[in-house]
Amino acid sequence: MRENASSTVESPSVLYRDGKITFEGIWTASARMRKCLDAAGKMAALPMDLLILGETGTGKNLIAAAIHNASPRAEGPFVEVNTGAIPQTLAEDALFGHEPEAFTEARTKRRGCFEQAHGGTLFLDEIGNMTADVQAKILTAVERKRIRRLGGENEVQCDVRLVCATKCDVRKAIAAGAFRDDLYYRIAGHEIRVPPLRERREDIPLLAERFIALDNVNYGRSVERASEACMAAMLDHPWPGNVRELRRRIGSAVALCEGAELLPAHVFPETASESDAAAGGEKQGLSLAAAERNHMEKVLALTGWNISEAARLLDITRQTLRTKISAYGLRRPTT
Ligand SMILES: Nc1ncnc2c1ncn2[C@@H]1O[C@H](COP(=O)(O)OP(=O)(O)OP(=O)(O)O)[C@@H](O)[C@H]1O
Ligand SMILES: [Mg+2]
C-alpha cells in the first residue's frame, strides 16, 4: 500500500523505508544524544507507543521516522500529521475520515490518517495543540484498534503504533488542561527526551562539517572548513532553533562563501557590522565547550600532539581525547 506523498494536511506525507531515514542518518558526536538515540532504537523494536520531547529543530521528526524504519512495522506506512497545523474543526475528519454525505461538503468517502497508517506508524506531531476531546478520541482509537469515520455506522479495524511529539512542557500542559493525562500516561512511560543543541555542543563541529559537505554539492562551492573564529562563534551561539538553525545558517554561509573557509560573518551576518562585531567579540569564547576546545589545543601544542602524553595531562583516556579532537575539528598543524 503506497499513499500519495504530499505536504498538505488533507493528505499527510507518508514516508517509507525507501525514504532511508534511519538512525545512522541522525548524526551525533554527543554521548548524551547517542544514549537518547540508542534508547529510541531499543524502543523501536518493542510494540509500545512513544512520546518524543524536545525543543524545535532538535530532530524529533527524524527520530520518529527512524523509529518506524527500525520497527517490525517498517514495511507498513509511516503517516506523519502535523496536528498543530490542523484547524481543530477539521481535526476529527483528518484523523478518522468520513463517509459520503457525513456533512455538507463531504461528497465522497475519505480515509483519515488512522486508516492510512493501518499496519504502520502514525506520527502525531505537536500533539499538545489538539483539543482534549480529540486527544481522548485518539487514545480510544489506539486502545481499541478501531475507529469510526464521521457519519459512519460501522467501526473499521485500525492497528497503528502511535508516536507523538511535542516541544511544549507536557507537565505544564497537563496542569493547564491542554494535554489529557490519560493519553500522557499511555505514552509517558516511554519518553524520548532530545537534548537541545546548546547542551550537546560537541555536535556543532560534526554537523557543521557534514552540512558544509552537503551544501558544497548543493551550491557548487568548495568550502573546506569553518575558520577558527567561526567555529568559536558557533560553539558560543545559543542555537534557539537548534539543528534546523545550524542547517539553515550553514546553507546560506556556504552559498555566500567564495573562499575555502567559512568566516563568522558568513554564518552570523547579523553580527557582521563593526560595532556589533566588537560587542560580540567580547562575549566570544565564553562557553564551556569553547574553553575545553582551547584548553585541549594548548595541551596538544605543548606535547607536540603526543596523544598519550596529552591524554595523561588532561586526565582522560586516549580514546576520549581522539573523540574530542574529531568532535572539535582540531587539526595537527602542518610544519
Ligand atoms: N542529528 C541530526 N543529523 C542530521 N540532521 C539533523 C539532525 N537533527 C536534526 N537534523 C535536521 O534538522 C532539521 C530539523 O529536524 P526535525 O524537523 O526533525 O526537528 P523537530 O524537532 O521535529 O522540529 P519541530 O519541533 O520544529 O518540528 C531537519 O532538516 C533535520 O533533517
Ligand atoms: Mg517536527
mmCIF file of C-alpha atoms and ligand atoms in Angstrom:
data_model
loop_
_atom_site.group_PDB
_atom_site.id
_atom_site.type_symbol
_atom_site.label_atom_id
_atom_site.label_comp_id
_atom_site.label_asym_id
_atom_site.label_seq_id
_atom_site.Cartn_x
_atom_site.Cartn_y
_atom_site.Cartn_z
ATOM 1 C CA MET A 1 0.000 0.000 0.000
ATOM 2 C CA ARG A 2 1.510 3.317 -1.006
ATOM 3 C CA GLU A 3 -0.129 6.565 -0.079
ATOM 4 C CA ASN A 4 0.107 9.764 -2.006
ATOM 5 C CA ALA A 5 3.020 11.778 -0.574
ATOM 6 C CA SER A 6 2.041 15.405 -0.096
ATOM 7 C CA SER A 7 2.652 18.106 2.462
ATOM 8 C CA THR A 8 -0.971 19.171 2.774
ATOM 9 C CA VAL A 9 -2.909 18.436 5.925
ATOM 10 C CA GLU A 10 -5.554 16.582 3.932
ATOM 11 C CA SER A 11 -3.027 14.125 2.573
ATOM 12 C CA PRO A 12 -0.312 13.808 5.200
ATOM 13 C CA SER A 13 3.090 12.808 3.951
ATOM 14 C CA VAL A 14 3.758 9.107 4.055
ATOM 15 C CA LEU A 15 7.364 8.023 4.249
ATOM 16 C CA TYR A 16 8.557 4.536 3.554
ATOM 17 C CA ARG A 17 11.679 2.635 4.343
ATOM 18 C CA ASP A 18 12.987 3.625 0.882
ATOM 19 C CA GLY A 19 12.951 7.193 2.262
ATOM 20 C CA LYS A 20 16.015 5.896 4.166
ATOM 21 C CA ILE A 21 15.546 7.901 7.339
ATOM 22 C CA THR A 22 17.367 5.604 9.722
ATOM 23 C CA PHE A 23 19.235 6.047 12.999
ATOM 24 C CA GLU A 24 22.513 6.044 11.021
ATOM 25 C CA GLY A 25 21.301 9.192 9.255
ATOM 26 C CA ILE A 26 20.954 11.032 12.573
ATOM 27 C CA TRP A 27 24.461 12.328 13.119
ATOM 28 C CA THR A 28 25.894 12.888 16.565
ATOM 29 C CA ALA A 29 29.197 13.088 18.425
ATOM 30 C CA SER A 30 27.485 13.589 21.773
ATOM 31 C CA ALA A 31 27.385 10.808 24.356
ATOM 32 C CA ARG A 32 24.077 12.169 25.655
ATOM 33 C CA MET A 33 22.457 12.220 22.227
ATOM 34 C CA ARG A 34 23.894 8.770 21.470
ATOM 35 C CA LYS A 35 22.231 7.462 24.647
ATOM 36 C CA CYS A 36 18.937 9.038 23.593
ATOM 37 C CA LEU A 37 19.173 7.506 20.089
ATOM 38 C CA ASP A 38 20.195 4.090 21.448
ATOM 39 C CA ALA A 39 17.188 4.093 23.784
ATOM 40 C CA ALA A 40 14.903 5.120 20.908
ATOM 41 C CA GLY A 41 16.402 2.321 18.799
ATOM 42 C CA LYS A 42 15.625 -0.230 21.526
ATOM 43 C CA MET A 43 12.071 1.039 21.939
ATOM 44 C CA ALA A 44 11.580 0.937 18.168
ATOM 45 C CA ALA A 45 11.652 -2.848 18.262
ATOM 46 C CA LEU A 46 9.010 -3.075 21.012
ATOM 47 C CA PRO A 47 5.273 -2.700 20.486
ATOM 48 C CA MET A 48 4.792 0.408 22.604
ATOM 49 C CA ASP A 49 3.528 3.908 21.872
ATOM 50 C CA LEU A 50 6.106 6.642 22.340
ATOM 51 C CA LEU A 51 6.402 10.323 23.161
ATOM 52 C CA ILE A 52 9.299 12.383 21.802
ATOM 53 C CA LEU A 53 10.039 15.606 23.665
ATOM 54 C CA GLY A 54 12.430 18.319 22.599
ATOM 55 C CA GLU A 55 12.767 21.914 21.510
ATOM 56 C CA THR A 56 12.065 22.953 17.940
ATOM 57 C CA GLY A 57 14.636 21.726 15.426
ATOM 58 C CA THR A 58 16.232 19.084 17.663
ATOM 59 C CA GLY A 59 15.374 16.220 15.295
ATOM 60 C CA LYS A 60 12.059 14.845 16.607
ATOM 61 C CA ASN A 61 10.696 14.174 13.104
ATOM 62 C CA LEU A 62 13.895 12.410 12.101
ATOM 63 C CA ILE A 63 13.768 10.237 15.211
ATOM 64 C CA ALA A 64 10.104 9.355 14.653
ATOM 65 C CA ALA A 65 10.834 8.229 11.084
ATOM 66 C CA ALA A 66 13.936 6.301 12.219
ATOM 67 C CA ILE A 67 11.855 4.539 14.897
ATOM 68 C CA HIS A 68 9.367 3.464 12.254
ATOM 69 C CA ASN A 69 12.078 2.244 9.908
ATOM 70 C CA ALA A 70 13.758 0.258 12.694
ATOM 71 C CA SER A 71 10.480 -1.288 13.866
ATOM 72 C CA PRO A 72 8.735 -4.507 12.873
ATOM 73 C CA ARG A 73 6.197 -2.212 11.137
ATOM 74 C CA ALA A 74 8.826 -0.815 8.752
ATOM 75 C CA GLU A 75 7.144 -2.387 5.738
ATOM 76 C CA GLY A 76 3.890 -0.646 6.634
ATOM 77 C CA PRO A 77 3.100 3.043 6.145
ATOM 78 C CA PHE A 78 4.564 5.909 8.173
ATOM 79 C CA VAL A 79 1.933 8.621 8.289
ATOM 80 C CA GLU A 80 3.042 11.970 9.618
ATOM 81 C CA VAL A 81 0.476 14.547 10.709
ATOM 82 C CA ASN A 82 1.292 17.989 11.993
ATOM 83 C CA THR A 83 -1.681 18.160 14.311
ATOM 84 C CA GLY A 84 -0.700 21.692 15.303
ATOM 85 C CA ALA A 85 -1.431 22.847 11.747
ATOM 86 C CA ILE A 86 -4.921 21.318 11.505
ATOM 87 C CA PRO A 87 -7.786 23.657 12.392
ATOM 88 C CA GLN A 88 -9.498 21.974 15.348
ATOM 89 C CA THR A 89 -12.818 21.854 13.492
ATOM 90 C CA LEU A 90 -11.178 19.621 10.878
ATOM 91 C CA ALA A 91 -9.095 17.504 13.245
ATOM 92 C CA GLU A 92 -11.540 14.618 13.601
ATOM 93 C CA ASP A 93 -12.094 14.481 9.862
ATOM 94 C CA ALA A 94 -8.333 14.489 9.190
ATOM 95 C CA LEU A 95 -7.708 11.743 11.750
ATOM 96 C CA PHE A 96 -10.730 9.492 11.301
ATOM 97 C CA GLY A 97 -12.071 10.359 7.811
ATOM 98 C CA HIS A 98 -15.725 10.487 6.815
ATOM 99 C CA GLU A 99 -18.458 8.679 4.934
ATOM 100 C CA PRO A 100 -20.103 10.297 1.879
ATOM 101 C CA GLU A 101 -22.683 12.907 2.914
ATOM 102 C CA ALA A 102 -21.374 12.944 6.511
ATOM 103 C CA PHE A 103 -21.512 16.741 6.280
ATOM 104 C CA THR A 104 -22.362 19.264 3.591
ATOM 105 C CA GLU A 105 -19.010 19.285 1.779
ATOM 106 C CA ALA A 106 -18.451 15.531 2.097
ATOM 107 C CA ARG A 107 -19.285 14.094 -1.319
ATOM 108 C CA THR A 108 -17.047 11.054 -1.260
ATOM 109 C CA LYS A 109 -15.702 8.740 1.383
ATOM 110 C CA ARG A 110 -12.354 9.762 2.828
ATOM 111 C CA ARG A 111 -9.947 7.674 4.845
ATOM 112 C CA GLY A 112 -8.370 9.522 7.751
ATOM 113 C CA CYS A 113 -4.798 9.268 8.971
ATOM 114 C CA PHE A 114 -5.567 6.375 11.310
ATOM 115 C CA GLU A 115 -6.803 4.244 8.449
ATOM 116 C CA GLN A 116 -3.940 5.308 6.214
ATOM 117 C CA ALA A 117 -1.476 4.245 8.912
ATOM 118 C CA HIS A 118 -3.075 0.802 9.425
ATOM 119 C CA GLY A 119 -0.298 -1.746 9.934
ATOM 120 C CA GLY A 120 2.293 1.003 10.339
ATOM 121 C CA THR A 121 3.122 4.038 12.457
ATOM 122 C CA LEU A 122 1.075 7.193 12.992
ATOM 123 C CA PHE A 123 3.308 10.126 13.916
ATOM 124 C CA LEU A 124 1.309 12.892 15.558
ATOM 125 C CA ASP A 125 3.473 15.992 15.712
ATOM 126 C CA GLU A 126 2.591 18.797 18.125
ATOM 127 C CA ILE A 127 0.025 16.662 19.884
ATOM 128 C CA GLY A 128 -0.254 19.289 22.623
ATOM 129 C CA ASN A 129 -2.198 21.549 20.261
ATOM 130 C CA MET A 130 -5.162 19.171 19.869
ATOM 131 C CA THR A 131 -8.276 19.718 21.938
ATOM 132 C CA ALA A 132 -8.709 17.442 24.944
ATOM 133 C CA ASP A 133 -11.720 15.881 23.231
ATOM 134 C CA VAL A 134 -9.745 14.882 20.131
ATOM 135 C CA GLN A 135 -6.886 13.616 22.309
ATOM 136 C CA ALA A 136 -9.363 11.352 24.105
ATOM 137 C CA LYS A 137 -10.628 10.009 20.762
ATOM 138 C CA ILE A 138 -7.061 9.344 19.683
ATOM 139 C CA LEU A 139 -6.442 7.379 22.854
ATOM 140 C CA THR A 140 -9.630 5.328 22.397
ATOM 141 C CA ALA A 141 -8.734 4.574 18.777
ATOM 142 C CA VAL A 142 -5.263 3.381 19.725
ATOM 143 C CA GLU A 143 -6.503 1.254 22.602
ATOM 144 C CA ARG A 144 -9.416 -0.341 20.739
ATOM 145 C CA LYS A 145 -7.570 -0.617 17.422
ATOM 146 C CA ARG A 146 -10.790 0.533 15.763
ATOM 147 C CA ILE A 147 -12.134 3.845 14.507
ATOM 148 C CA ARG A 148 -15.443 5.109 13.218
ATOM 149 C CA ARG A 149 -15.451 7.527 10.266
ATOM 150 C CA LEU A 150 -17.529 10.687 10.694
ATOM 151 C CA GLY A 151 -21.090 9.790 9.699
ATOM 152 C CA GLY A 152 -20.164 6.081 9.709
ATOM 153 C CA GLU A 153 -22.171 3.332 11.353
ATOM 154 C CA ASN A 154 -19.595 0.585 11.423
ATOM 155 C CA GLU A 155 -16.213 0.572 13.038
ATOM 156 C CA VAL A 156 -13.142 -0.009 10.914
ATOM 157 C CA GLN A 157 -10.182 -2.051 12.113
ATOM 158 C CA CYS A 158 -7.165 0.135 12.504
ATOM 159 C CA ASP A 159 -3.952 -1.114 14.043
ATOM 160 C CA VAL A 160 -1.434 1.696 14.443
ATOM 161 C CA ARG A 161 1.577 2.347 16.567
ATOM 162 C CA LEU A 162 1.394 5.873 17.891
ATOM 163 C CA VAL A 163 4.465 8.070 18.081
ATOM 164 C CA CYS A 164 3.698 11.556 19.417
ATOM 165 C CA ALA A 165 5.964 14.578 19.645
ATOM 166 C CA THR A 166 5.757 17.970 21.219
ATOM 167 C CA LYS A 167 8.041 20.859 22.021
ATOM 168 C CA CYS A 168 5.811 22.014 24.859
ATOM 169 C CA ASP A 169 6.363 21.252 28.525
ATOM 170 C CA VAL A 170 3.926 18.345 28.902
ATOM 171 C CA ARG A 171 3.601 18.570 32.663
ATOM 172 C CA LYS A 172 2.673 22.241 32.422
ATOM 173 C CA ALA A 173 0.290 21.456 29.545
ATOM 174 C CA ILE A 174 -1.439 18.786 31.685
ATOM 175 C CA ALA A 175 -1.737 21.218 34.586
ATOM 176 C CA ALA A 176 -3.243 23.800 32.220
ATOM 177 C CA GLY A 177 -5.711 21.213 30.840
ATOM 178 C CA ALA A 178 -4.120 21.356 27.374
ATOM 179 C CA PHE A 179 -2.879 17.766 27.429
ATOM 180 C CA ARG A 180 -5.021 14.794 28.525
ATOM 181 C CA ASP A 181 -3.395 12.978 31.392
ATOM 182 C CA ASP A 182 -4.851 9.632 30.255
ATOM 183 C CA LEU A 183 -3.182 9.959 26.855
ATOM 184 C CA TYR A 184 0.010 11.129 28.561
ATOM 185 C CA TYR A 185 0.063 8.121 30.887
ATOM 186 C CA ARG A 186 -0.338 5.761 27.959
ATOM 187 C CA ILE A 187 2.767 7.149 26.273
ATOM 188 C CA ALA A 188 4.684 8.780 29.130
ATOM 189 C CA GLY A 189 6.470 5.636 30.312
ATOM 190 C CA HIS A 190 8.365 5.764 27.064
ATOM 191 C CA GLU A 191 9.552 9.314 26.732
ATOM 192 C CA ILE A 192 12.430 10.161 24.469
ATOM 193 C CA ARG A 193 13.976 13.458 25.519
ATOM 194 C CA VAL A 194 16.047 15.010 22.767
ATOM 195 C CA PRO A 195 18.648 17.415 24.187
ATOM 196 C CA PRO A 196 18.893 20.921 22.702
ATOM 197 C CA LEU A 197 21.994 21.652 20.637
ATOM 198 C CA ARG A 198 23.399 24.040 23.276
ATOM 199 C CA GLU A 199 23.566 21.064 25.676
ATOM 200 C CA ARG A 200 25.492 18.907 23.179
ATOM 201 C CA ARG A 201 27.923 21.357 21.669
ATOM 202 C CA GLU A 202 30.222 18.502 20.584
ATOM 203 C CA ASP A 203 27.686 18.039 17.778
ATOM 204 C CA ILE A 204 28.320 21.510 16.347
ATOM 205 C CA PRO A 205 31.671 20.749 14.616
ATOM 206 C CA LEU A 206 30.448 17.370 13.337
ATOM 207 C CA LEU A 207 27.132 18.671 11.996
ATOM 208 C CA ALA A 208 28.783 21.803 10.577
ATOM 209 C CA GLU A 209 31.327 19.680 8.693
ATOM 210 C CA ARG A 210 28.638 17.403 7.235
ATOM 211 C CA PHE A 211 26.299 20.263 6.332
ATOM 212 C CA ILE A 212 29.211 22.097 4.638
ATOM 213 C CA ALA A 213 29.864 18.972 2.539
ATOM 214 C CA LEU A 214 26.178 18.743 1.579
ATOM 215 C CA ASP A 215 25.920 22.426 0.707
ATOM 216 C CA ASN A 216 29.141 22.375 -1.318
ATOM 217 C CA VAL A 217 27.254 19.976 -3.579
ATOM 218 C CA ASN A 218 24.005 21.986 -3.399
ATOM 219 C CA TYR A 219 25.624 25.307 -4.254
ATOM 220 C CA GLY A 220 28.657 24.239 -6.275
ATOM 221 C CA ARG A 221 31.115 25.567 -3.682
ATOM 222 C CA SER A 222 34.390 24.171 -2.351
ATOM 223 C CA VAL A 223 34.349 25.274 1.281
ATOM 224 C CA GLU A 224 36.789 23.145 3.260
ATOM 225 C CA ARG A 225 36.081 24.157 6.826
ATOM 226 C CA ALA A 226 34.866 26.779 9.257
ATOM 227 C CA SER A 227 37.659 29.142 10.337
ATOM 228 C CA GLU A 228 38.812 29.007 13.966
ATOM 229 C CA ALA A 229 36.961 32.237 14.760
ATOM 230 C CA CYS A 230 33.858 30.944 13.026
ATOM 231 C CA MET A 231 33.963 27.663 14.959
ATOM 232 C CA ALA A 232 34.451 29.571 18.216
ATOM 233 C CA ALA A 233 31.428 31.742 17.391
ATOM 234 C CA MET A 234 29.354 28.659 16.531
ATOM 235 C CA LEU A 235 30.374 26.931 19.757
ATOM 236 C CA ASP A 236 29.257 30.030 21.669
ATOM 237 C CA HIS A 237 25.948 30.632 19.907
ATOM 238 C CA PRO A 238 22.865 29.573 21.930
ATOM 239 C CA TRP A 239 21.117 27.953 18.905
ATOM 240 C CA PRO A 240 17.480 28.635 19.832
ATOM 241 C CA GLY A 241 16.433 26.948 16.555
ATOM 242 C CA ASN A 242 18.760 24.002 17.288
ATOM 243 C CA VAL A 243 19.926 21.799 14.384
ATOM 244 C CA ARG A 244 17.443 23.370 11.953
ATOM 245 C CA GLU A 245 19.040 26.765 12.631
ATOM 246 C CA LEU A 246 22.544 25.326 12.169
ATOM 247 C CA ARG A 247 21.440 23.694 8.908
ATOM 248 C CA ARG A 248 19.970 26.983 7.642
ATOM 249 C CA ARG A 249 22.932 29.131 8.714
ATOM 250 C CA ILE A 250 25.480 26.772 7.159
ATOM 251 C CA GLY A 251 23.391 26.643 3.973
ATOM 252 C CA SER A 252 23.404 30.398 3.455
ATOM 253 C CA ALA A 253 27.014 30.705 4.669
ATOM 254 C CA VAL A 254 28.245 28.164 2.102
ATOM 255 C CA ALA A 255 26.185 29.833 -0.620
ATOM 256 C CA LEU A 256 27.798 33.204 0.264
ATOM 257 C CA CYS A 257 31.351 31.947 0.778
ATOM 258 C CA GLU A 258 33.737 32.178 -2.132
ATOM 259 C CA GLY A 259 36.877 31.003 -0.337
ATOM 260 C CA ALA A 260 37.897 27.803 1.419
ATOM 261 C CA GLU A 261 36.931 28.889 4.952
ATOM 262 C CA LEU A 262 33.631 29.990 6.449
ATOM 263 C CA LEU A 263 34.091 33.190 8.440
ATOM 264 C CA PRO A 264 31.909 34.394 11.350
ATOM 265 C CA ALA A 265 30.317 36.966 9.030
ATOM 266 C CA HIS A 266 29.113 34.205 6.702
ATOM 267 C CA VAL A 267 27.395 32.261 9.480
ATOM 268 C CA PHE A 268 26.291 35.219 11.603
ATOM 269 C CA PRO A 269 25.739 38.047 9.105
ATOM 270 C CA GLU A 270 23.581 39.876 11.653
ATOM 271 C CA THR A 271 26.649 40.497 13.862
ATOM 272 C CA ALA A 272 28.882 41.418 10.948
ATOM 273 C CA SER A 273 28.739 45.203 11.320
ATOM 274 C CA GLU A 274 31.802 46.643 13.018
ATOM 275 C CA SER A 275 30.123 47.752 16.224
ATOM 276 C CA ASP A 276 28.223 44.509 16.567
ATOM 277 C CA ALA A 277 31.352 42.532 15.887
ATOM 278 C CA ALA A 278 33.173 44.406 18.632
ATOM 279 C CA ALA A 279 30.373 43.812 21.100
ATOM 280 C CA GLY A 280 30.071 40.167 20.053
ATOM 281 C CA GLY A 281 33.843 39.736 20.206
ATOM 282 C CA GLU A 282 33.906 40.461 23.912
ATOM 283 C CA LYS A 283 31.410 37.717 24.505
ATOM 284 C CA GLN A 284 33.016 35.122 22.288
ATOM 285 C CA GLY A 285 34.765 32.089 23.722
ATOM 286 C CA LEU A 286 32.833 32.063 26.987
ATOM 287 C CA SER A 287 31.064 28.742 26.590
ATOM 288 C CA LEU A 288 32.407 25.687 28.390
ATOM 289 C CA ALA A 289 32.816 23.934 25.051
ATOM 290 C CA ALA A 290 34.934 26.797 23.652
ATOM 291 C CA ALA A 291 37.066 26.758 26.802
ATOM 292 C CA GLU A 292 37.515 22.984 26.587
ATOM 293 C CA ARG A 293 38.488 23.233 22.932
ATOM 294 C CA ASN A 294 41.028 25.989 23.644
ATOM 295 C CA HIS A 295 42.496 24.094 26.566
ATOM 296 C CA MET A 296 42.836 20.892 24.540
ATOM 297 C CA GLU A 297 44.527 22.846 21.762
ATOM 298 C CA LYS A 298 47.047 24.271 24.250
ATOM 299 C CA VAL A 299 47.861 20.873 25.767
ATOM 300 C CA LEU A 300 48.214 19.267 22.343
ATOM 301 C CA ALA A 301 50.551 22.059 21.224
ATOM 302 C CA LEU A 302 52.550 21.716 24.461
ATOM 303 C CA THR A 303 53.038 17.984 23.931
ATOM 304 C CA GLY A 304 53.725 18.297 20.190
ATOM 305 C CA TRP A 305 50.464 16.393 19.558
ATOM 306 C CA ASN A 306 51.667 13.378 21.533
ATOM 307 C CA ILE A 307 48.253 11.805 22.185
ATOM 308 C CA SER A 308 49.316 9.606 25.128
ATOM 309 C CA GLU A 309 51.093 12.476 26.869
ATOM 310 C CA ALA A 310 48.243 14.939 26.207
ATOM 311 C CA ALA A 311 45.632 12.426 27.435
ATOM 312 C CA ARG A 312 47.679 11.896 30.619
ATOM 313 C CA LEU A 313 47.920 15.636 31.292
ATOM 314 C CA LEU A 314 44.213 16.105 30.582
ATOM 315 C CA ASP A 315 43.405 13.079 32.759
ATOM 316 C CA ILE A 316 41.214 11.437 30.131
ATOM 317 C CA THR A 317 41.641 8.289 28.059
ATOM 318 C CA ARG A 318 43.324 8.434 24.665
ATOM 319 C CA GLN A 319 40.062 7.297 23.092
ATOM 320 C CA THR A 320 38.148 10.190 24.706
ATOM 321 C CA LEU A 321 40.840 12.592 23.563
ATOM 322 C CA ARG A 322 40.639 11.288 19.982
ATOM 323 C CA THR A 323 36.833 11.579 20.021
ATOM 324 C CA LYS A 324 37.026 15.162 21.273
ATOM 325 C CA ILE A 325 39.749 16.097 18.753
ATOM 326 C CA SER A 326 37.487 14.932 15.986
ATOM 327 C CA ALA A 327 34.345 16.468 17.530
ATOM 328 C CA TYR A 328 36.005 19.880 17.902
ATOM 329 C CA GLY A 329 37.569 19.659 14.459
ATOM 330 C CA LEU A 330 41.104 20.131 15.849
ATOM 331 C CA ARG A 331 43.889 19.572 13.338
ATOM 332 C CA ARG A 332 47.568 18.948 13.895
ATOM 333 C CA PRO A 333 49.359 21.979 12.463
ATOM 334 C CA THR A 334 51.424 21.198 9.388
ATOM 335 C CA THR A 335 55.066 22.138 9.809
HETATM 336 N N1 LIG B 1 21.318 14.814 14.273
HETATM 337 C C1 LIG B 1 20.965 15.272 13.059
HETATM 338 N N2 LIG B 1 21.657 14.921 11.975
HETATM 339 C C2 LIG B 1 21.328 15.415 10.763
HETATM 340 N N3 LIG B 1 20.327 16.280 10.540
HETATM 341 C C3 LIG B 1 19.594 16.651 11.579
HETATM 342 C C4 LIG B 1 19.857 16.167 12.894
HETATM 343 N N4 LIG B 1 18.948 16.702 13.756
HETATM 344 C C5 LIG B 1 18.140 17.478 13.013
HETATM 345 N N5 LIG B 1 18.524 17.470 11.709
HETATM 346 C C6 LIG B 1 17.913 18.254 10.621
HETATM 347 O O1 LIG B 1 17.434 19.452 11.234
HETATM 348 C C7 LIG B 1 16.149 19.795 10.734
HETATM 349 C C8 LIG B 1 15.123 19.813 11.863
HETATM 350 O O2 LIG B 1 14.872 18.482 12.305
HETATM 351 P P1 LIG B 1 13.373 17.989 12.688
HETATM 352 O O3 LIG B 1 12.389 18.513 11.706
HETATM 353 O O4 LIG B 1 13.435 16.504 12.866
HETATM 354 O O5 LIG B 1 13.203 18.752 14.085
HETATM 355 P P2 LIG B 1 11.930 18.791 15.053
HETATM 356 O O6 LIG B 1 12.442 18.551 16.428
HETATM 357 O O7 LIG B 1 10.884 17.868 14.543
HETATM 358 O O8 LIG B 1 11.474 20.321 14.917
HETATM 359 P P3 LIG B 1 9.987 20.959 15.198
HETATM 360 O O9 LIG B 1 9.728 20.856 16.656
HETATM 361 O O10 LIG B 1 10.140 22.404 14.770
HETATM 362 O O11 LIG B 1 9.018 20.197 14.367
HETATM 363 C C9 LIG B 1 15.850 18.805 9.635
HETATM 364 O O12 LIG B 1 16.315 19.349 8.415
HETATM 365 C C10 LIG B 1 16.678 17.592 10.020
HETATM 366 O O13 LIG B 1 16.997 16.824 8.890
HETATM 367 MG MG MG B 2 8.862 18.307 13.962
#
